[in-house]
Amino acid sequence: MKNSPETFFVRTYGCQMNELDTEIMVGQLEKRGLKRVYDEDTADLLMFNTCSIRDLAERKVMGKIGKIGVHRKRRSLIGVTGCMAMAKKDSLFKKLPHIDFVLGTNNITDLNTVLDEVIESGNQVIRTDSQFEENLDYLVAKRDDKVKAYVSIIRGCDKFCTYCVVPYTRGQEVSRPPEDIEEEVRRLAAEGYREITLLGQNVNSYGKDQPQWNCLFHDLLYRLDKIEGIDRVRFMTSHPIDITRELMVAIAELPSACEMVHFPIQAGSSRVLKKMHRIYTKELYLEKVAMLKEIVPNVALGTDIIVGFPTETEEEFQETIDVFKEIRYSLAFLFAYSARKGTPANRWKDDVPEEVKNERLHRLMAVYDEICSQDRQEMLGSEVEVLVERLNKQGQLKGRTRCWKNVIFDGDESMIGTMQNVKLHSFNHQTLVGSIHEPSQLLTAR
Ligand code: SF4
């Protein structure tokens, strides 16, 4: 038997999907009567919602939890949740004998049951089902942000890229019923949220596993656009193979759909893409981008890129640089390859030396920085619509454009949650600086 916790601390690692899972778990614990605290030393329950996508992310969290076992005088309950829980399962109890429970990504509904079991039995408890439980109560999510919110629309991934653990840690694709999504978005609108981001490992697959719903991803966007009060709808991530003309038309037509598509190419060489099992060639990818730019001329594109994938040559890496320069991505997450246990690529020789990977990464980052800086320079003097999110540390208002550009400007705190027309006059690295163009007018986007 263990003491029932009264307070909890939670730390989230990794992607937006993990952030949303944390919000749902926080909601469940608060419903149970626990109080969230932000100082881990005073919490009765510590939870680590982990990420497995990179080796470094795993090592960081293992080190962090390991230290707690050695140094912490106060005995708290400790739970490990998220992708690392799925990837490592009960081996975590061997490596971190002081933890009390391991909860996989498909079992977050079971958090309170697992906690009860730990308290009553005093034993370590694990739940890591390979299938997602469809009875997850998304509406319980407790969000800190009051302006924009994540909304899950599909979980899991069926693509099996050779370097990626997600299909093993999050299971196969399961779409969420459109009526449930509409209900959540209506509630968010009623609570004053102005922007939602639809989340899924591959949002473009939405609805394909449930043909009887007659609601593919572009249909869902049309349905959500009808909800009053939500001015901006974003989505991520899009697998290039699944983006359709219908989706592109929806982005062009719908006032709420933001003209920003995260469209990860991963590598610029068709041979490397084949080895990654990305199921498109560079040529097909570029065709899709051309079609997207024709249908949505002002679209901004984001990407993820892995450099130094096994067998990648210098010439093939140069193709990545060339594609990057051609597309001029406005948002990029760039990584040096690291092998992940349990993936097909882990069986191959990691034959690009670390110093070569790092050198390629720095070259690509330099290209990205230059493009960002040129784009921001070109934007100076223009007016952009900014959804005001919060005050920054300097007391200025901070928000984003429809294409995810950060903007800061002077204004009153009461403007948080409103749309403002901002004239840009300078920039500071990735952040644009401007001033309100029509101070007396609080613009609404629609
Ligand atoms: S599409 Fe590929 S990289 Fe993305 S989650 Fe699925 S397997 Fe991983």
Coordinates of C-alpha atoms and ligand atoms in Angstrom, one line a residue:
M1 CA 0.0 0.0 0.0
K2 CA 1.3 3.5 -0.9
N3 CA 0.1 6.9 0.1
S4 CA -2.4 8.5 -2.2
P5 CA -0.8 11.5 -3.9
E6 CA -2.3 15.0 -3.5
T7 CA -0.1 16.9 -5.9
F8 CA 1.6 16.0 -9.2
F9 CA 4.3 17.3 -11.5
V10 CA 4.5 16.4 -15.2
R11 CA 7.2 17.0 -17.7
T12 CA 6.6 16.5 -21.4
Y13 CA 9.2 15.6 -24.0
G14 CA 8.8 15.5 -27.8
C15 CA 6.0 16.4 -30.2
Q16 CA 2.6 18.1 -30.1
M17 CA 0.9 14.8 -29.8
N18 CA 2.7 14.2 -26.5
E19 CA 1.8 17.7 -25.4
L20 CA -1.9 16.9 -26.0
D21 CA -1.6 13.6 -24.2
T22 CA -0.2 15.4 -21.3
E23 CA -3.1 17.9 -21.3
I24 CA -5.5 14.9 -21.2
M25 CA -3.6 13.2 -18.4
V26 CA -3.5 16.5 -16.4
G27 CA -7.3 16.7 -16.9
Q28 CA -7.7 13.2 -15.6
L29 CA -5.6 13.8 -12.5
E30 CA -7.3 17.1 -11.7
K31 CA -10.7 15.4 -12.1
R32 CA -9.5 12.9 -9.4
G33 CA -8.7 15.9 -7.1
L34 CA -5.0 16.1 -7.5
K35 CA -3.3 19.6 -7.7
R36 CA -0.8 20.3 -10.4
V37 CA 2.5 21.8 -9.1
Y38 CA 5.4 23.1 -11.1
D39 CA 8.2 22.3 -8.6
E40 CA 9.1 18.7 -8.9
D41 CA 10.6 18.6 -5.4
T42 CA 7.3 19.2 -3.7
A43 CA 5.1 16.8 -5.8
D44 CA 3.7 13.5 -4.5
L45 CA 3.5 12.1 -8.0
L46 CA 6.1 12.7 -10.8
M47 CA 5.2 11.9 -14.4
F48 CA 7.5 11.9 -17.4
N49 CA 5.7 11.9 -20.8
T50 CA 8.5 10.7 -22.9
C51 CA 9.7 10.7 -26.5
S52 CA 11.6 8.0 -28.4
I53 CA 12.1 9.7 -31.7
R54 CA 15.8 10.4 -31.1
D55 CA 18.4 8.7 -29.1
L56 CA 19.3 11.9 -27.4
A57 CA 15.8 12.5 -26.2
E58 CA 15.7 9.0 -24.6
R59 CA 19.1 9.4 -23.0
K60 CA 18.1 12.8 -21.5
V61 CA 15.0 11.4 -19.8
M62 CA 16.7 8.2 -18.6
G63 CA 19.4 10.4 -17.0
K64 CA 16.8 12.7 -15.5
I65 CA 14.7 9.9 -13.9
G66 CA 17.8 8.0 -12.9
K67 CA 19.1 11.0 -10.9
I68 CA 15.8 11.3 -9.1
G69 CA 16.2 7.7 -7.9
V70 CA 19.7 8.5 -6.5
H71 CA 19.3 12.0 -5.1
R72 CA 15.7 12.5 -4.1
K73 CA 15.1 12.2 -0.3
R74 CA 11.3 12.5 -0.5
R75 CA 9.6 9.4 -1.8
S76 CA 7.2 10.3 -4.5
L77 CA 5.3 8.0 -6.9
I78 CA 7.0 8.1 -10.4
G79 CA 5.4 7.2 -13.7
V80 CA 6.9 6.9 -17.2
T81 CA 4.4 7.5 -20.0
G82 CA 4.6 8.1 -23.7
C83 CA 6.7 6.6 -26.6
M84 CA 9.6 5.4 -24.4
A85 CA 7.2 3.5 -22.3
M86 CA 6.0 1.7 -25.4
A87 CA 9.4 1.1 -26.8
K88 CA 11.1 -0.1 -23.6
K89 CA 8.1 -1.6 -21.8
D90 CA 9.0 -3.5 -18.6
S91 CA 12.7 -3.3 -19.2
L92 CA 12.3 0.2 -17.8
F93 CA 11.7 -1.4 -14.3
K94 CA 15.2 -3.0 -14.6
K95 CA 16.9 0.2 -15.6
L96 CA 14.9 2.5 -13.3
P97 CA 13.9 0.2 -10.4
H98 CA 12.5 3.2 -8.4
I99 CA 9.7 3.9 -10.9
D100 CA 6.1 2.8 -10.0
F101 CA 4.3 2.6 -13.3
V102 CA 4.8 2.5 -17.0
L103 CA 1.9 3.7 -19.2
G104 CA 2.0 3.4 -23.0
T105 CA 0.6 5.9 -25.5
N106 CA -2.5 3.7 -26.1
N107 CA -3.4 3.5 -22.4
I108 CA -3.7 7.1 -21.2
T109 CA -7.4 6.4 -20.4
D110 CA -6.1 3.9 -17.8
L111 CA -4.0 6.5 -15.8
N112 CA -6.3 6.7 -12.8
T113 CA -6.9 2.9 -12.7
V114 CA -3.2 2.2 -12.8
L115 CA -2.6 4.8 -10.1
D116 CA -5.2 3.0 -7.9
E117 CA -3.5 -0.3 -8.5
V118 CA 0.0 1.1 -7.6
I119 CA -1.4 2.7 -4.4
E120 CA -3.4 -0.4 -3.3
S121 CA -0.8 -3.1 -4.2
G122 CA 2.4 -1.2 -3.6
N123 CA 3.7 -3.0 -6.8
Q124 CA 5.0 -1.7 -10.1
V125 CA 2.3 -1.7 -12.7
I126 CA 2.6 -1.6 -16.5
R127 CA 0.0 -1.1 -19.3
T128 CA 1.3 -0.9 -22.9
D129 CA -1.4 -2.1 -25.2
S130 CA -0.5 -2.2 -28.9
Q131 CA -4.0 -1.0 -29.9
F132 CA -5.4 2.4 -29.1
E133 CA -8.5 2.5 -26.8
E134 CA -11.2 4.4 -28.7
N135 CA -12.9 5.4 -25.5
L136 CA -10.4 8.1 -24.6
D137 CA -12.1 11.2 -23.2
Y138 CA -10.4 14.1 -25.1
L139 CA -12.8 16.6 -23.6
V140 CA -11.1 16.2 -20.2
A141 CA -7.9 17.9 -21.5
K142 CA -6.6 20.7 -19.4
R143 CA -5.0 23.4 -21.5
D144 CA -2.7 26.1 -20.3
D145 CA -3.0 28.1 -23.6
K146 CA -6.2 30.2 -23.8
V147 CA -6.0 31.2 -27.5
K148 CA -5.0 28.1 -29.4
A149 CA -5.5 24.4 -28.8
Y150 CA -4.4 21.0 -30.2
V151 CA -7.2 18.7 -31.3
S152 CA -6.3 15.0 -32.1
I153 CA -8.0 13.7 -35.2
I154 CA -6.1 10.5 -35.9
R155 CA -3.6 8.4 -33.9
G156 CA -1.0 6.0 -35.0
C157 CA 0.7 5.5 -38.4
D158 CA 0.7 2.8 -41.1
K159 CA 3.6 4.1 -43.1
F160 CA 6.5 2.3 -41.5
C161 CA 9.4 4.6 -42.6
T162 CA 12.5 2.5 -42.0
Y163 CA 14.0 4.9 -39.5
C164 CA 10.9 5.6 -37.4
V165 CA 9.6 4.1 -34.1
V166 CA 6.2 5.7 -34.3
P167 CA 4.3 2.8 -35.9
Y168 CA 5.7 0.6 -33.1
T169 CA 5.1 3.0 -30.3
R170 CA 1.7 4.4 -31.3
G171 CA 0.2 1.5 -33.3
Q172 CA -1.8 1.6 -36.5
E173 CA -3.9 4.5 -37.7
V174 CA -7.2 5.1 -35.9
S175 CA -9.3 8.0 -36.9
R176 CA -11.6 9.8 -34.5
P177 CA -15.2 10.2 -35.4
P178 CA -15.9 13.6 -37.1
E179 CA -18.9 14.3 -34.7
D180 CA -16.6 14.0 -31.7
I181 CA -14.0 16.3 -33.3
E182 CA -16.8 18.9 -34.1
E183 CA -18.1 18.7 -30.5
E184 CA -14.6 19.4 -29.1
V185 CA -14.0 22.3 -31.5
R186 CA -17.4 23.8 -30.8
R187 CA -16.6 23.7 -27.0
L188 CA -13.2 25.3 -27.7
A189 CA -14.9 28.1 -29.7
A190 CA -17.4 28.6 -26.9
E191 CA -14.5 28.9 -24.4
G192 CA -12.9 31.6 -26.5
Y193 CA -10.2 29.7 -28.5
R194 CA -9.6 31.2 -31.9
E195 CA -7.1 28.7 -33.4
I196 CA -6.9 25.0 -33.5
T197 CA -4.2 22.6 -34.7
L198 CA -5.5 19.3 -35.9
L199 CA -3.0 16.6 -34.9
G200 CA -2.0 13.3 -36.3
Q201 CA 1.1 11.5 -37.4
N202 CA -0.4 11.7 -40.9
V203 CA -3.5 13.8 -40.9
N204 CA -3.9 13.2 -44.7
S205 CA -4.9 9.6 -43.9
Y206 CA -7.9 10.8 -41.9
G207 CA -11.0 8.8 -42.4
K208 CA -9.5 6.2 -44.8
D209 CA -9.8 3.5 -42.0
Q210 CA -13.5 4.3 -41.7
P211 CA -14.9 4.6 -45.2
Q212 CA -18.5 4.4 -43.9
W213 CA -18.1 7.8 -42.3
N214 CA -17.7 9.3 -45.8
C215 CA -15.4 12.0 -44.3
L216 CA -11.8 12.3 -45.5
F217 CA -9.5 14.9 -44.3
H218 CA -10.6 17.6 -46.7
D219 CA -14.3 16.9 -45.8
L220 CA -13.4 17.3 -42.1
L221 CA -11.9 20.8 -42.9
Y222 CA -15.1 21.9 -44.6
R223 CA -17.1 20.7 -41.6
L224 CA -14.9 22.5 -39.1
D225 CA -14.9 25.7 -41.1
K226 CA -18.6 26.0 -40.4
I227 CA -18.0 26.3 -36.6
E228 CA -18.4 30.0 -35.6
G229 CA -15.5 31.5 -33.6
I230 CA -12.6 29.4 -34.8
D231 CA -10.7 31.7 -37.2
R232 CA -7.7 29.5 -37.9
V233 CA -7.3 25.8 -38.5
R234 CA -3.8 24.4 -38.8
F235 CA -2.8 20.7 -39.2
M236 CA 0.2 18.6 -38.9
T237 CA 1.8 16.3 -40.1
S238 CA 1.1 15.6 -43.8
H239 CA 2.7 12.7 -45.5
P240 CA 3.4 13.9 -49.1
I241 CA 2.0 10.7 -50.7
D242 CA -1.5 11.3 -49.2
I243 CA -2.0 15.0 -50.0
T244 CA -4.8 15.3 -52.5
R245 CA -6.0 17.9 -55.0
E246 CA -9.2 18.1 -52.9
L247 CA -7.2 19.0 -49.8
M248 CA -5.3 21.7 -51.7
V249 CA -8.6 23.2 -52.9
A250 CA -10.0 23.1 -49.4
I251 CA -6.9 25.1 -48.2
A252 CA -7.5 27.6 -51.0
E253 CA -11.2 27.9 -50.4
L254 CA -11.8 27.8 -46.7
P255 CA -11.3 31.1 -44.7
S256 CA -10.2 29.2 -41.6
A257 CA -7.6 26.8 -43.3
C258 CA -4.2 28.4 -42.8
E259 CA -2.0 28.5 -45.9
M260 CA 0.8 26.6 -44.2
V261 CA 1.5 23.0 -44.9
H262 CA 4.0 21.0 -43.0
F263 CA 5.1 18.6 -45.8
P264 CA 8.2 16.7 -44.8
I265 CA 10.5 15.6 -47.6
Q266 CA 13.1 14.0 -45.3
A267 CA 15.7 13.7 -48.0
G268 CA 16.3 15.2 -51.5
S269 CA 17.6 12.0 -53.2
S270 CA 15.1 9.5 -54.6
R271 CA 17.5 6.6 -53.8
V272 CA 17.7 7.7 -50.1
L273 CA 13.9 8.2 -50.0
K274 CA 13.4 4.6 -51.3
K275 CA 15.7 3.3 -48.5
M276 CA 13.7 5.4 -46.0
H277 CA 10.5 3.8 -47.4
R278 CA 9.0 7.2 -47.9
I279 CA 7.0 5.8 -50.9
Y280 CA 7.6 8.9 -53.1
T281 CA 10.4 10.1 -55.3
K282 CA 11.9 13.5 -55.3
E283 CA 10.2 14.1 -58.7
L284 CA 6.7 13.2 -57.3
Y285 CA 7.2 15.3 -54.3
L286 CA 8.2 18.3 -56.4
E287 CA 5.1 17.7 -58.6
K288 CA 2.9 17.8 -55.5
V289 CA 4.6 21.0 -54.4
A290 CA 4.0 22.6 -57.8
M291 CA 0.3 21.6 -57.8
L292 CA 0.0 23.0 -54.2
K293 CA 1.6 26.3 -55.2
E294 CA -0.6 26.6 -58.2
I295 CA -3.8 26.0 -56.2
V296 CA -2.7 27.9 -53.1
P297 CA -0.2 30.6 -54.4
N298 CA 0.6 32.1 -51.0
V299 CA 1.2 28.8 -49.3
A300 CA 4.2 28.4 -46.9
L301 CA 5.8 25.0 -46.6
G302 CA 7.5 23.3 -43.7
T303 CA 9.6 20.2 -43.6
D304 CA 11.5 17.7 -41.6
I305 CA 14.9 16.5 -42.9
I306 CA 17.3 13.8 -41.8
V307 CA 20.9 14.1 -42.9
G308 CA 23.4 11.3 -42.9
F309 CA 20.9 8.5 -43.4
P310 CA 22.9 5.2 -43.9
T311 CA 24.6 5.2 -47.3
E312 CA 23.8 8.8 -48.0
T313 CA 26.6 10.2 -50.3
E314 CA 27.8 13.8 -50.5
E315 CA 26.1 14.1 -53.9
E316 CA 22.8 12.8 -52.5
F317 CA 23.1 15.3 -49.6
Q318 CA 23.7 18.0 -52.2
E319 CA 20.3 17.1 -53.7
T320 CA 18.7 17.8 -50.3
I321 CA 20.4 21.2 -50.3
D322 CA 19.2 21.9 -53.9
V323 CA 15.6 20.9 -53.1
F324 CA 15.7 23.1 -50.0
K325 CA 16.9 26.1 -52.0
E326 CA 14.3 25.4 -54.7
I327 CA 11.3 25.2 -52.3
R328 CA 12.5 27.8 -49.8
Y329 CA 10.9 26.2 -46.8
S330 CA 9.8 28.7 -44.2
L331 CA 9.9 26.2 -41.3
A332 CA 12.3 23.3 -41.0
F333 CA 13.2 20.7 -38.4
L334 CA 16.6 19.4 -39.3
F335 CA 18.3 16.4 -37.7
A336 CA 21.4 14.2 -38.0
Y337 CA 20.4 10.6 -38.4
S338 CA 20.5 8.4 -35.2
A339 CA 19.5 4.8 -35.3
R340 CA 16.4 3.7 -33.3
K341 CA 16.1 0.3 -31.8
G342 CA 13.3 -1.8 -33.3
T343 CA 13.4 -0.1 -36.7
P344 CA 14.6 -1.7 -40.0
A345 CA 17.3 1.0 -40.4
N346 CA 18.8 -0.1 -37.0
R347 CA 19.9 -3.3 -38.7
W348 CA 22.0 -1.4 -41.3
K349 CA 25.4 0.0 -40.8
D350 CA 25.3 3.6 -39.6
D351 CA 28.1 4.3 -42.0
V352 CA 28.1 8.1 -42.3
P353 CA 30.6 9.3 -39.7
E354 CA 29.2 11.5 -37.0
E355 CA 31.5 14.4 -38.0
V356 CA 30.2 14.2 -41.6
K357 CA 26.6 14.1 -40.4
N358 CA 27.2 17.2 -38.2
E359 CA 29.0 19.0 -41.0
R360 CA 26.1 18.3 -43.4
L361 CA 23.6 19.4 -40.7
H362 CA 25.5 22.7 -40.2
R363 CA 25.6 23.4 -44.0
L364 CA 21.8 22.8 -44.3
M365 CA 21.1 25.0 -41.2
A366 CA 23.2 27.8 -42.8
V367 CA 21.0 27.5 -46.0
Y368 CA 17.9 27.6 -43.9
D369 CA 19.0 30.6 -41.9
E370 CA 19.8 32.5 -45.0
I371 CA 16.4 31.8 -46.6
C372 CA 14.6 32.7 -43.4
S373 CA 16.5 36.0 -43.2
Q374 CA 15.9 36.8 -46.9
D375 CA 12.1 36.0 -46.4
R376 CA 11.9 38.2 -43.4
Q377 CA 13.7 41.0 -45.1
E378 CA 11.2 40.8 -48.0
M379 CA 8.3 41.0 -45.6
L380 CA 9.4 44.4 -44.1
G381 CA 7.0 47.2 -44.8
S382 CA 4.1 44.8 -45.3
E383 CA 1.0 44.3 -43.1
V384 CA 0.2 40.9 -41.6
E385 CA -2.7 39.6 -39.6
V386 CA -1.5 38.4 -36.2
L387 CA -3.4 36.4 -33.6
V388 CA -2.2 37.7 -30.3
E389 CA -1.2 34.9 -28.0
R390 CA 0.6 36.3 -25.0
L391 CA 3.0 38.8 -23.5
N392 CA 6.7 38.1 -23.9
K393 CA 9.3 38.6 -21.1
Q394 CA 9.8 42.2 -22.2
G395 CA 6.1 42.9 -21.9
Q396 CA 5.4 43.1 -25.7
L397 CA 2.6 41.3 -27.4
K398 CA 3.5 38.2 -29.2
G399 CA 1.6 36.3 -31.8
R400 CA 1.7 34.5 -35.1
T401 CA 0.7 35.1 -38.7
R402 CA -1.4 32.6 -40.6
C403 CA 1.9 31.2 -42.0
W404 CA 3.3 30.6 -38.5
K405 CA 5.7 33.6 -38.4
N406 CA 6.4 35.0 -35.0
V407 CA 5.6 38.7 -34.6
I408 CA 6.2 41.0 -31.6
F409 CA 4.8 44.5 -31.2
D410 CA 3.7 47.0 -28.4
G411 CA 0.2 46.9 -27.3
D412 CA -2.2 46.3 -24.4
E413 CA -2.5 42.9 -22.6
S414 CA -6.3 43.1 -23.2
M415 CA -5.5 42.4 -26.9
I416 CA -4.5 38.8 -26.1
G417 CA -6.9 36.6 -28.1
T418 CA -7.7 39.2 -30.8
M419 CA -6.5 39.6 -34.4
Q420 CA -4.4 42.6 -35.0
N421 CA -3.2 44.2 -38.2
V422 CA 0.6 44.7 -37.8
K423 CA 3.0 46.6 -40.0
L424 CA 6.4 45.0 -40.0
H425 CA 9.5 47.2 -39.7
S426 CA 12.4 45.0 -38.6
F427 CA 13.3 41.4 -37.5
N428 CA 15.4 39.8 -35.0
H429 CA 16.6 36.3 -36.0
Q430 CA 13.3 34.3 -36.5
T431 CA 11.0 37.0 -35.0
L432 CA 9.4 39.9 -36.9
V433 CA 9.0 43.2 -35.1
G434 CA 6.2 45.6 -36.0
S435 CA 3.6 48.0 -34.8
I436 CA -0.2 47.9 -34.8
H437 CA -1.4 49.6 -38.0
E438 CA -4.9 50.4 -36.9
P439 CA -4.7 50.7 -33.1
S440 CA -8.3 51.6 -32.6
Q441 CA -9.6 48.6 -34.5
L442 CA -9.7 45.1 -33.1
L443 CA -9.9 43.1 -36.2
T444 CA -11.7 39.8 -36.4
A445 CA -10.4 37.4 -39.1
R446 CA -13.8 36.6 -40.6
Ligands
SF4_1 S1 5.0 8.8 -41.7 FE1 7.0 7.8 -41.4 S2 8.1 9.3 -40.2 FE2 5.9 9.9 -40.0 S3 5.2 8.8 -38.2 FE3 4.7 7.5 -39.9 S4 6.5 6.1 -40.0 FE4 7.1 7.8 -38.7

